[in-house]
Coordinates of C-alpha atoms in Angstrom, one line a residue:
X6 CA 0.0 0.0 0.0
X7 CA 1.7 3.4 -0.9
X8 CA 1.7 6.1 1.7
X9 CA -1.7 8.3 -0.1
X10 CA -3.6 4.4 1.0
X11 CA -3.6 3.3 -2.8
X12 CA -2.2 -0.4 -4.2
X13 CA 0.4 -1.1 -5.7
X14 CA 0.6 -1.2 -9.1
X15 CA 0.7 -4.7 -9.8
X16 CA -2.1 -5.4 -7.7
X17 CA -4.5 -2.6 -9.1
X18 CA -3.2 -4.1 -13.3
X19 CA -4.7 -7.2 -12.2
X20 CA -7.4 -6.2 -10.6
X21 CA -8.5 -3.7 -14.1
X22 CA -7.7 -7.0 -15.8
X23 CA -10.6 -8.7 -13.6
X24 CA -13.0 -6.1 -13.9
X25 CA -12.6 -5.8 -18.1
X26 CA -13.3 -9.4 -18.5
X27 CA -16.2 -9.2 -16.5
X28 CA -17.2 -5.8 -18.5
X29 CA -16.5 -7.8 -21.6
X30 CA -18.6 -10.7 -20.4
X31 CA -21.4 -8.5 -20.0
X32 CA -21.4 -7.0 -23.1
X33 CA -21.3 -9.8 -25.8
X34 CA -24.9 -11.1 -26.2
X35 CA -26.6 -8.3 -28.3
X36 CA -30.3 -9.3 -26.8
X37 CA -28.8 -8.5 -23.1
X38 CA -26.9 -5.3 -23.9
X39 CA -30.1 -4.1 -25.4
X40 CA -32.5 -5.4 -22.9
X41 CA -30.9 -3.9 -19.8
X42 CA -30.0 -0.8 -21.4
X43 CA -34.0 0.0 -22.1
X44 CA -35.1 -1.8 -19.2
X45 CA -36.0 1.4 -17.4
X46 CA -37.4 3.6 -20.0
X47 CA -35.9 4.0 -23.3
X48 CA -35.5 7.9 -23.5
X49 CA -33.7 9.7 -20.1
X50 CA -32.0 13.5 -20.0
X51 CA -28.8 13.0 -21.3
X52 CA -26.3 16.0 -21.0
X53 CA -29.6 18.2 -20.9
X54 CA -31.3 16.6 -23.8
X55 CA -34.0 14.4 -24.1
X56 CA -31.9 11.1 -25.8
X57 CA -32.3 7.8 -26.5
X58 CA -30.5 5.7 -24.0
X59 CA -29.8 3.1 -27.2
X60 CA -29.3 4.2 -30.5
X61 CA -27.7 0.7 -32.3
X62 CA -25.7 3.0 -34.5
X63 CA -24.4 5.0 -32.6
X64 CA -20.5 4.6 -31.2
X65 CA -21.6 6.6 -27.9
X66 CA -24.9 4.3 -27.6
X67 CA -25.0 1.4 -29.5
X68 CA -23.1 -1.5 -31.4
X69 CA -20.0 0.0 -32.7
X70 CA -18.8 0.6 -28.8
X71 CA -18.9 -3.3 -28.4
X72 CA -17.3 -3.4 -31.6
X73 CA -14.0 -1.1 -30.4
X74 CA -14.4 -3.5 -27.0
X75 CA -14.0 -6.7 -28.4
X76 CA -12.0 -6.1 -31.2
X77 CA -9.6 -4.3 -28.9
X78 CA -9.8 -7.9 -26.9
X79 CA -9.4 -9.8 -29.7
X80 CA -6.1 -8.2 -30.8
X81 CA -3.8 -8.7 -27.8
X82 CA -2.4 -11.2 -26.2
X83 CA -3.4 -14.1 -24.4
X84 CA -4.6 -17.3 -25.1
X85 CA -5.9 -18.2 -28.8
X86 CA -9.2 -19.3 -28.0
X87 CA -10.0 -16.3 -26.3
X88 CA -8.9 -14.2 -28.9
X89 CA -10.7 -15.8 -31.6
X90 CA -13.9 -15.2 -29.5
X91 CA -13.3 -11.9 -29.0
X92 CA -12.8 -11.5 -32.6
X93 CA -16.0 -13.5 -33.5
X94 CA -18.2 -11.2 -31.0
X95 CA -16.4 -8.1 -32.7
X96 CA -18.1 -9.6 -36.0
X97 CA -21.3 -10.3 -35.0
X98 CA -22.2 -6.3 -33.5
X99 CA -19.9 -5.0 -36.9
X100 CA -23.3 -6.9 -38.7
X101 CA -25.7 -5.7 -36.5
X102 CA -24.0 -1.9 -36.8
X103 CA -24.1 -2.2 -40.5
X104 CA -27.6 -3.2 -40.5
X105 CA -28.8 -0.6 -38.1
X106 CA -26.6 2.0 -40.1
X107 CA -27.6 1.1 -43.8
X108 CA -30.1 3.8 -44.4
X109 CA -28.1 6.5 -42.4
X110 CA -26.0 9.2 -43.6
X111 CA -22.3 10.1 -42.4
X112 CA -23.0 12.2 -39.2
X113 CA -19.4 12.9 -38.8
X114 CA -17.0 9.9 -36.6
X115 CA -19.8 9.2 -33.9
X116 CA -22.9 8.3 -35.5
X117 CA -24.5 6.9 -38.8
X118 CA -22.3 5.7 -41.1
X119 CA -19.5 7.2 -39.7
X120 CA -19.8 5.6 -36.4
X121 CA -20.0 2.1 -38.7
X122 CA -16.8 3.4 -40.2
X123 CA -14.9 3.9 -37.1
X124 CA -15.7 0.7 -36.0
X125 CA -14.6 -1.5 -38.9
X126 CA -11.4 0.7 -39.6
X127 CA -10.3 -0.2 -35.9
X128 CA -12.0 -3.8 -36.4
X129 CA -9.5 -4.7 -39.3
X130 CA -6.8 -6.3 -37.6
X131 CA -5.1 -7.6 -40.5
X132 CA -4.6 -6.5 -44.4
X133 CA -7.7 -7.1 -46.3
X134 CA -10.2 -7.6 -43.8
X135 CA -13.4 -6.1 -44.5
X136 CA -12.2 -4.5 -47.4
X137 CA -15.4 -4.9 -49.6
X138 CA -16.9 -2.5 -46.5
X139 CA -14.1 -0.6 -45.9
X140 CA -14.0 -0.1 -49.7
X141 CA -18.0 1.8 -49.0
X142 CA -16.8 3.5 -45.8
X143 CA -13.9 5.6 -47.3
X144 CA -16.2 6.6 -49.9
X145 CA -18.8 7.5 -48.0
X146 CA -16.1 9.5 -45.3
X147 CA -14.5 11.0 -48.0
X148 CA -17.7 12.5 -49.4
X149 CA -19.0 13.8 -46.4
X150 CA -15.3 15.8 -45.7
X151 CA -15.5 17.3 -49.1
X152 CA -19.1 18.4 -48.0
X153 CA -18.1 19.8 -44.3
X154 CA -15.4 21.5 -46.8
X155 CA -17.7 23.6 -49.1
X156 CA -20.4 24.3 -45.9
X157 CA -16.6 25.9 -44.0
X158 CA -15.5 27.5 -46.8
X159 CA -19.0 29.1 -48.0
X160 CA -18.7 30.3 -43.5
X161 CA -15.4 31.8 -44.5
X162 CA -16.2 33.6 -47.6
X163 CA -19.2 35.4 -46.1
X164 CA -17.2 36.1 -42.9
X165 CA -18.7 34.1 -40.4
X166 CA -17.8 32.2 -37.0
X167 CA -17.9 28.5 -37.7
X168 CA -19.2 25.5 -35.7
X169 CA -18.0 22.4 -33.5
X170 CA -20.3 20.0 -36.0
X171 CA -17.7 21.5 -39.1
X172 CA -14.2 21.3 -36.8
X173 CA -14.4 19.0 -33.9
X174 CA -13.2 15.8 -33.3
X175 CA -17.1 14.1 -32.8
X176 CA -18.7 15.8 -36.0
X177 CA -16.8 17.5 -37.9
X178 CA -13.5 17.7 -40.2
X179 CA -10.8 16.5 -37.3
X180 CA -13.1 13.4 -36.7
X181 CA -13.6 12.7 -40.4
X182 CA -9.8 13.7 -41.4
X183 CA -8.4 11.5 -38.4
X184 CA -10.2 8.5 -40.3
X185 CA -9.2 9.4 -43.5
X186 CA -5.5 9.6 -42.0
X187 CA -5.8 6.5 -41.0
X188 CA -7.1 5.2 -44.4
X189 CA -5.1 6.7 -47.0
X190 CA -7.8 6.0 -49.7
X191 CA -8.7 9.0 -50.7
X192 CA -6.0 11.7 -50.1
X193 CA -7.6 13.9 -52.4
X194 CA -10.4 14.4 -49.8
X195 CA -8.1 14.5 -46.7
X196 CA -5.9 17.2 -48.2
X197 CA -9.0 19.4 -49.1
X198 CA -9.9 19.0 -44.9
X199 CA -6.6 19.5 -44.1
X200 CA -6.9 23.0 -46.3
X201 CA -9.8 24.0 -44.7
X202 CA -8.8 23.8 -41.3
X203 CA -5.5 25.4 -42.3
X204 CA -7.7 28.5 -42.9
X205 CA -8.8 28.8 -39.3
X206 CA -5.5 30.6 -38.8
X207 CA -6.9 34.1 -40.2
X208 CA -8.6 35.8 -37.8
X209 CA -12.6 37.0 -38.0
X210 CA -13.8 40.2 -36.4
X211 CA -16.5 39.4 -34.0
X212 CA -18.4 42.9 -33.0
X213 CA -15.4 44.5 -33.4
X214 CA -13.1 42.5 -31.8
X215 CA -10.5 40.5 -33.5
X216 CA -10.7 37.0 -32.7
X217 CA -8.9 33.7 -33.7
X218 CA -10.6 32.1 -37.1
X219 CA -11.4 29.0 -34.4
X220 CA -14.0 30.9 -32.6
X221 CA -17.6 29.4 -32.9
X222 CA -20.7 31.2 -33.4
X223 CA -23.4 31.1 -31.3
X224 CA -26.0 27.6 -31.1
X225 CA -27.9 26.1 -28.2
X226 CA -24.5 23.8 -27.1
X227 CA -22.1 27.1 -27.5
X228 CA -24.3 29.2 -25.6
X229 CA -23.6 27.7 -22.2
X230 CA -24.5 31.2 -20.7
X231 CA -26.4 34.6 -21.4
X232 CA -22.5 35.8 -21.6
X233 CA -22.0 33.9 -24.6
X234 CA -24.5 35.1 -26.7
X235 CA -21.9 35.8 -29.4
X236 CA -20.1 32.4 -29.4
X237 CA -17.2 31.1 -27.4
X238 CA -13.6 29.9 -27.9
X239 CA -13.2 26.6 -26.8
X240 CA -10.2 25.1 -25.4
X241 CA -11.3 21.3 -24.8
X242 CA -9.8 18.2 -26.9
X243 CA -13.7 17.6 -27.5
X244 CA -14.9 20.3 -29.2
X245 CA -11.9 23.1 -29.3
X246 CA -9.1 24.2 -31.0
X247 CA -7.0 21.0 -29.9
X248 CA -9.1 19.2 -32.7
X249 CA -7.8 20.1 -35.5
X250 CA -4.6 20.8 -33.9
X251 CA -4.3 17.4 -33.4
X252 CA -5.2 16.2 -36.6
X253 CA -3.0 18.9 -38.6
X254 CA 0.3 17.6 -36.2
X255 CA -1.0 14.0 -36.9
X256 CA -0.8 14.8 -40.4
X257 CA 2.6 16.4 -40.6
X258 CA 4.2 13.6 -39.3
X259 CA 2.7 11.2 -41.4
X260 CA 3.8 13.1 -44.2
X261 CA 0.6 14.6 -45.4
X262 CA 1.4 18.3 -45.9
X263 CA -0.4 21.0 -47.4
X264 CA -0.1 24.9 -47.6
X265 CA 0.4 27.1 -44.5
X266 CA -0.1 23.7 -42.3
X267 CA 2.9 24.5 -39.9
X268 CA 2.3 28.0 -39.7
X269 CA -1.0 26.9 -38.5
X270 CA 0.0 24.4 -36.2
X271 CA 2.5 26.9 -34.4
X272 CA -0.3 29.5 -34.3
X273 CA -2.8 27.1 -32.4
X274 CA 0.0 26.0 -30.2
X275 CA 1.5 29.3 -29.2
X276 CA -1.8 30.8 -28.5
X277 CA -2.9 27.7 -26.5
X278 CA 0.0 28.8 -24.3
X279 CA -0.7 32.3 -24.2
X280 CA -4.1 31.6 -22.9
X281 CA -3.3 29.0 -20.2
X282 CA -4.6 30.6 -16.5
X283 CA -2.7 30.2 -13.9
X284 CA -3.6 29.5 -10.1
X285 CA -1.2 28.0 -6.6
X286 CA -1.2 24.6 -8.5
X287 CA 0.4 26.2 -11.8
X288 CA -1.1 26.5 -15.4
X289 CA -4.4 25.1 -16.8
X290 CA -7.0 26.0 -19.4
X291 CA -10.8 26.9 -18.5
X292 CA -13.3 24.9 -21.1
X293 CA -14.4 27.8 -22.9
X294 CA -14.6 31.8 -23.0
X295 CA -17.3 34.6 -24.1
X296 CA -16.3 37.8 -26.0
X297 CA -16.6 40.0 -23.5
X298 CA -14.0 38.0 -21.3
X299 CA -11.7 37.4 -24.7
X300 CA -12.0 41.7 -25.2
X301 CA -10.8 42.1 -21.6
X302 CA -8.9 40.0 -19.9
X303 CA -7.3 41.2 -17.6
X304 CA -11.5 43.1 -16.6
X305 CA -13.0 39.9 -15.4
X306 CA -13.2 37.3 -12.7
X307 CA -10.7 34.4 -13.6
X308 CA -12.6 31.2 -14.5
X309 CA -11.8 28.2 -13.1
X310 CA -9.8 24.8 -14.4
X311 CA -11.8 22.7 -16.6
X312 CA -12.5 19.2 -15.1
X313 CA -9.4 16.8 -15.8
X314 CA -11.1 14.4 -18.9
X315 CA -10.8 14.0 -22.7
X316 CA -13.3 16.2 -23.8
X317 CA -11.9 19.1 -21.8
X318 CA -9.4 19.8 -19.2
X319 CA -5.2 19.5 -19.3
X320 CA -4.7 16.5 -20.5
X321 CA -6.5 16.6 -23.5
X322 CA -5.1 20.0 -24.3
X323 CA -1.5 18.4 -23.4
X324 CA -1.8 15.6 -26.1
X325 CA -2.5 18.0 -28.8
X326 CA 0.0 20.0 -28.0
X327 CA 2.7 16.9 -27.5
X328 CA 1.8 16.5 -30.8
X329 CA 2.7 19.3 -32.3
X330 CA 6.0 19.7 -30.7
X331 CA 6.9 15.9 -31.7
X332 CA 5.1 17.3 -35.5
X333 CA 7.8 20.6 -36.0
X334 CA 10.6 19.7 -33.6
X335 CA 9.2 22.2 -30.6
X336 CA 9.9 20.2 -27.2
X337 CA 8.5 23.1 -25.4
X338 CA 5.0 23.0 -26.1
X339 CA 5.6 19.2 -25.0
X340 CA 6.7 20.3 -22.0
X341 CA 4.2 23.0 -21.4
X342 CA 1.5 20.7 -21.6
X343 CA 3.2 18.4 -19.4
X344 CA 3.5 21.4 -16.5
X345 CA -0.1 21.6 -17.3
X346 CA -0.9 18.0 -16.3
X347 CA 1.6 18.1 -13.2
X348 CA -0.4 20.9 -12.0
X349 CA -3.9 19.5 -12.9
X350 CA -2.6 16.5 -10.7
X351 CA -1.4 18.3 -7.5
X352 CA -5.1 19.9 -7.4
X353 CA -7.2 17.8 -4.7
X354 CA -8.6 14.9 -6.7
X355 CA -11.9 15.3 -4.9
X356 CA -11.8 18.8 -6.4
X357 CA -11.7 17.6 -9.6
X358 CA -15.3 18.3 -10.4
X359 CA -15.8 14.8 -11.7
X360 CA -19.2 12.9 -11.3
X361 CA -18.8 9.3 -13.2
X362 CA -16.9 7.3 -14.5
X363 CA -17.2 7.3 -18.2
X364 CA -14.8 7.5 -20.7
X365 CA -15.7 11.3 -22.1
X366 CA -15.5 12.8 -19.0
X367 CA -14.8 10.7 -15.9
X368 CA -12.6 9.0 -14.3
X369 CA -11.8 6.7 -17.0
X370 CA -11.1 9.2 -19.1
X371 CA -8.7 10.6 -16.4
X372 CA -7.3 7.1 -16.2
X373 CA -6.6 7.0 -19.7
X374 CA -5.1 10.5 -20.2
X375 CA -2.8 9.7 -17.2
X376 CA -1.9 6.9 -18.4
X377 CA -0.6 8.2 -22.3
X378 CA 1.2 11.2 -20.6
X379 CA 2.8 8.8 -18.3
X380 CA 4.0 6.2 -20.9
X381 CA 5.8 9.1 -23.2
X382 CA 7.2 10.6 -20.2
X383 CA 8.4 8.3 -17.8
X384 CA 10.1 10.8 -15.7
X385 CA 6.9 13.2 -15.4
X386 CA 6.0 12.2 -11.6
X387 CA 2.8 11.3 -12.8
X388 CA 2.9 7.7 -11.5
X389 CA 1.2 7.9 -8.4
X390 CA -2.2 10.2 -9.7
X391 CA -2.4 7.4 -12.6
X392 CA -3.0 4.7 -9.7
X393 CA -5.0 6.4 -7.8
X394 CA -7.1 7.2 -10.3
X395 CA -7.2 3.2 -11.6
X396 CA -8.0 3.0 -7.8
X397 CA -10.8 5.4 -7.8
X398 CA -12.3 4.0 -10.8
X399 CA -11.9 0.1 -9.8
X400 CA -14.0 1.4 -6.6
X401 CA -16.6 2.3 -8.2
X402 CA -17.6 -1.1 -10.0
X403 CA -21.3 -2.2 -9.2
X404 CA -21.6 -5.7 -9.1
X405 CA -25.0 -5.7 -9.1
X406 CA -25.4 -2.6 -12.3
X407 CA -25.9 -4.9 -15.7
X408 CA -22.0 -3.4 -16.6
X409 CA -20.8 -2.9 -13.9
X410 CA -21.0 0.5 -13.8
X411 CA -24.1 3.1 -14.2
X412 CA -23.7 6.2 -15.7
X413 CA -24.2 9.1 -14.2
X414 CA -26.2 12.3 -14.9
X415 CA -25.9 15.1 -12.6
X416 CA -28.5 17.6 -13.6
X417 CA -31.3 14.8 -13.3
X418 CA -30.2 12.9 -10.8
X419 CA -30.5 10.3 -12.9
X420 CA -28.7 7.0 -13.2
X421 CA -28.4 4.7 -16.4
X422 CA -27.0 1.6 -17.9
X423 CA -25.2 2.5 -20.3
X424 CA -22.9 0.0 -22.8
X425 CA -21.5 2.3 -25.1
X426 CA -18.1 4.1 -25.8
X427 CA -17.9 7.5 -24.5
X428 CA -21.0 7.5 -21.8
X429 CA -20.5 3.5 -21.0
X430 CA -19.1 0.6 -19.9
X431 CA -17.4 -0.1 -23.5
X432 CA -14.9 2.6 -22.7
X433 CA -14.6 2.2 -19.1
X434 CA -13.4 -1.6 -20.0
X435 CA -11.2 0.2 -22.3
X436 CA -9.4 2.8 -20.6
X437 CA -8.7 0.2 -17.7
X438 CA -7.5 -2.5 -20.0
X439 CA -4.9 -0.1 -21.5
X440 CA -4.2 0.3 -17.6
X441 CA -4.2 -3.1 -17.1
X442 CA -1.8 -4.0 -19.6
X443 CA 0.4 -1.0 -19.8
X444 CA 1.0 -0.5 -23.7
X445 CA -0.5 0.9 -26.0
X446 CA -4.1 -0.2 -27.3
X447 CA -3.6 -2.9 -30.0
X448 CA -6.7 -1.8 -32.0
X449 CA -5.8 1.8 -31.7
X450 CA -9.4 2.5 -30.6
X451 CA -8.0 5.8 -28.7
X452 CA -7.4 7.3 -32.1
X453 CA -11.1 7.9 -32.7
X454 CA -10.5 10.7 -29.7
X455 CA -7.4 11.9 -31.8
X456 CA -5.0 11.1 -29.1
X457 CA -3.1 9.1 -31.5

């Protein structure tokens, strides 16, 4: 037992190893997934919304999360047997995901045919599997990226904010050009994304004040408050700026270059850095500001550190920018972000403003970040947060919930069963089977949240 009361490391690995296979065990008879997650009403407030708790093609609700799950299982190590069941569950809800997806659209990486996309590209283990449905999904990606291109560029031309569902990593061009990336089929198309977000580095005047070509417009998820009647900039890995940052440093280093791509990358970097807060724990980034805070500073109440997850917080942020450095040789913004995340973990973890323990923001998505930070830089200190965070989440494991863990929402008081990737147990067994196994994911499933 370390000093802070946590286990050791080898005894909390095999205890995440425990708890995946049970997850996993859970989650492979379609019928049961689906039963238990409707069992008590199939609509609930999600995040604010009235949503379907299942929505079969959906990565966040449905069948492609047990896709990522089992393929991920299927790819490592272990005995044969086990693998090739994994592999054979993996198959069986990639059917059932193209069947529920066949007459849907692309609605960017999450849902619809992308969401079947993401699953199969992460599915294919080996050269020439599913390529006859691989062959449609590039297509169908690549399509829906040259249309997010003409709806950004006609935004531009008439000199207009644009939107998280055209940039961000969930919806929009980062999401689509990560998968594209990744694919290779249709460069064309990726190069044309990679253009348009290039673009994002000349600024827009917003009533009067100069702001960075990333700031979004107003809608009902930017307008979080009256103060943001006329948009926000957003600093999360979610929805912000560290999107396509992440994507255009992804890029570079794979060799896919276009026009004013490094200049853009340095200008999303440095001004990340210039507008990190600071408090007695160091540096961090707030999720989002309003105009009148961007127009004055140095006028208005500091806002306080984003909660430490993928969507927002430091260690999203941090990727993105470790990214960049290792993309133009700048070992500084690597190091920023890391003094970011050192800071983020000396804050009281039962300050950390986190409710559950799902993958987009809770504590497995904590795990998870903690766990990539700590596996590129050894020597970061940031071993003993990562356990206790493993610890934390192990904890919370309900024996009795149909995954093991329940998902919970806040501003309802409302908890759910919930099997999918970002709100369920999918990415919980995730997160804490990277944990448990300490490399990298086999599948690459974490690439879908551009953190590879």
């Amino acid at each position: 037992m370390s000093p802070n009361g946590t286990p050791p490391r080898a005894e909390l690995r095999e205890a995440a190893a425990k708890t995946v296979a049970e997850i996993a065990a859970r989650l492979g008879d379609p019928e049961s997934v689906v039963a238990a997650t409707v069992a008590n009403g199939t609509h609930a407030e999600i995040d604010e919304t009235r949503a379907p708790v299942w929505e079969a093609g959906s990565l966040n609700r449905g069948y492609p999360a047990l896709v990522l799950l089992h393929a991920e299982l299927g790819q490592g190590t272990g005995r044969g047997a086990v693998l090739a069941e994994h592999r054979a569950t993996a198959h069986r809800f990639l059917e059932l995901t193209a069947t529920a997806t066949r007459e849907q659209s692309v609605l960017g990486a999450f849902a619809g045919v992308g969401a079947l996309a993401s699953a199969v590209r992460v599915a294919a283990a080996r050269d020439g599997e599913y390529a006859s449905l691989l062959a449609r999904t590039d297509a169908r990606m690549a399509d829906y990226a040259r249309r997010l291109v003409a709806l950004h560029s006609s935004t531009r031309d008439a000199g207009m904010p644009t939107y998280p569902a055209v940039v961000d990593g969930l919806s929009g061009l980062s999401g689509i050009g990560r998968y594209l990336l990744h694919r290779r089929t249709h460069d064309e198309a990726l190069r044309a994304a990679l253009s348009s977000l290039v673009s994002l580095k000349d600024p827009l005047r917003v009533r009067g004040v100069e702001v960075p070509g990333w700031w979004y417009g107003p809608t009902s998820r930017t307008r979080v408050a009256e103060e943001f009647a006329d948009g926000q900039v957003n600093f999360g890995l979610g929805h912000g700026v560290p999107s396509p940052l992440a994507l255009l440093s992804l890029a570079w280093s794979a060799g896919v270059r276009v026009p004013g791509q490094d200049e853009t990358i340095a200008a999303m970097a440095e001004w990340l850095l210039a507008w990190r807060e600071r408090d007695e724990a160091g540096p961090y980034w707030t999720p989002y500001v309003p105009l009148p805070y961007y127009a004055d500073r140095g006028g208005h109440r500091t806002p306080q550190p984003a909660r430490p997850s993928w969507c927002y917080g430091a260690a999203g942020t941090a990727r993105a920018l470790a990214m960049a450095g290792a993309a133009l040789g700048r070992p500084e913004w690597t190091a920023a972000g890391t003094e970011a995340v050192r800071a983020m973990v000396r804050r009281p973890m039962d300050g950390w403003g986190i409710d559950d323990h799902a993958l987009c923001h809770g504590w497995s998505s904590s795990l998870h970040l903690l766990t990539l930070c700590e596996r590129d830089d050894p020597e970061a200190g940031l071993a003993a947060a990562t356990d206790a965070v493993a610890d934390r989440l192990l904890r919370g494991f309900e024996p009795g919930a149909p995954f093991g863990y329940r998902y919970f929402q806040p501003a309802a008081d409302l908890h759910l069963d919930m099997p999918g990737f970002l709100d369920g147990a999918a990415g919980i067994a995730l997160a804490l089977h990277s944990y448990a196994t300490g490399s990298a994911p086999a599948s690459g499933w974490d690439t879908l949240l551009l953190l590879n």
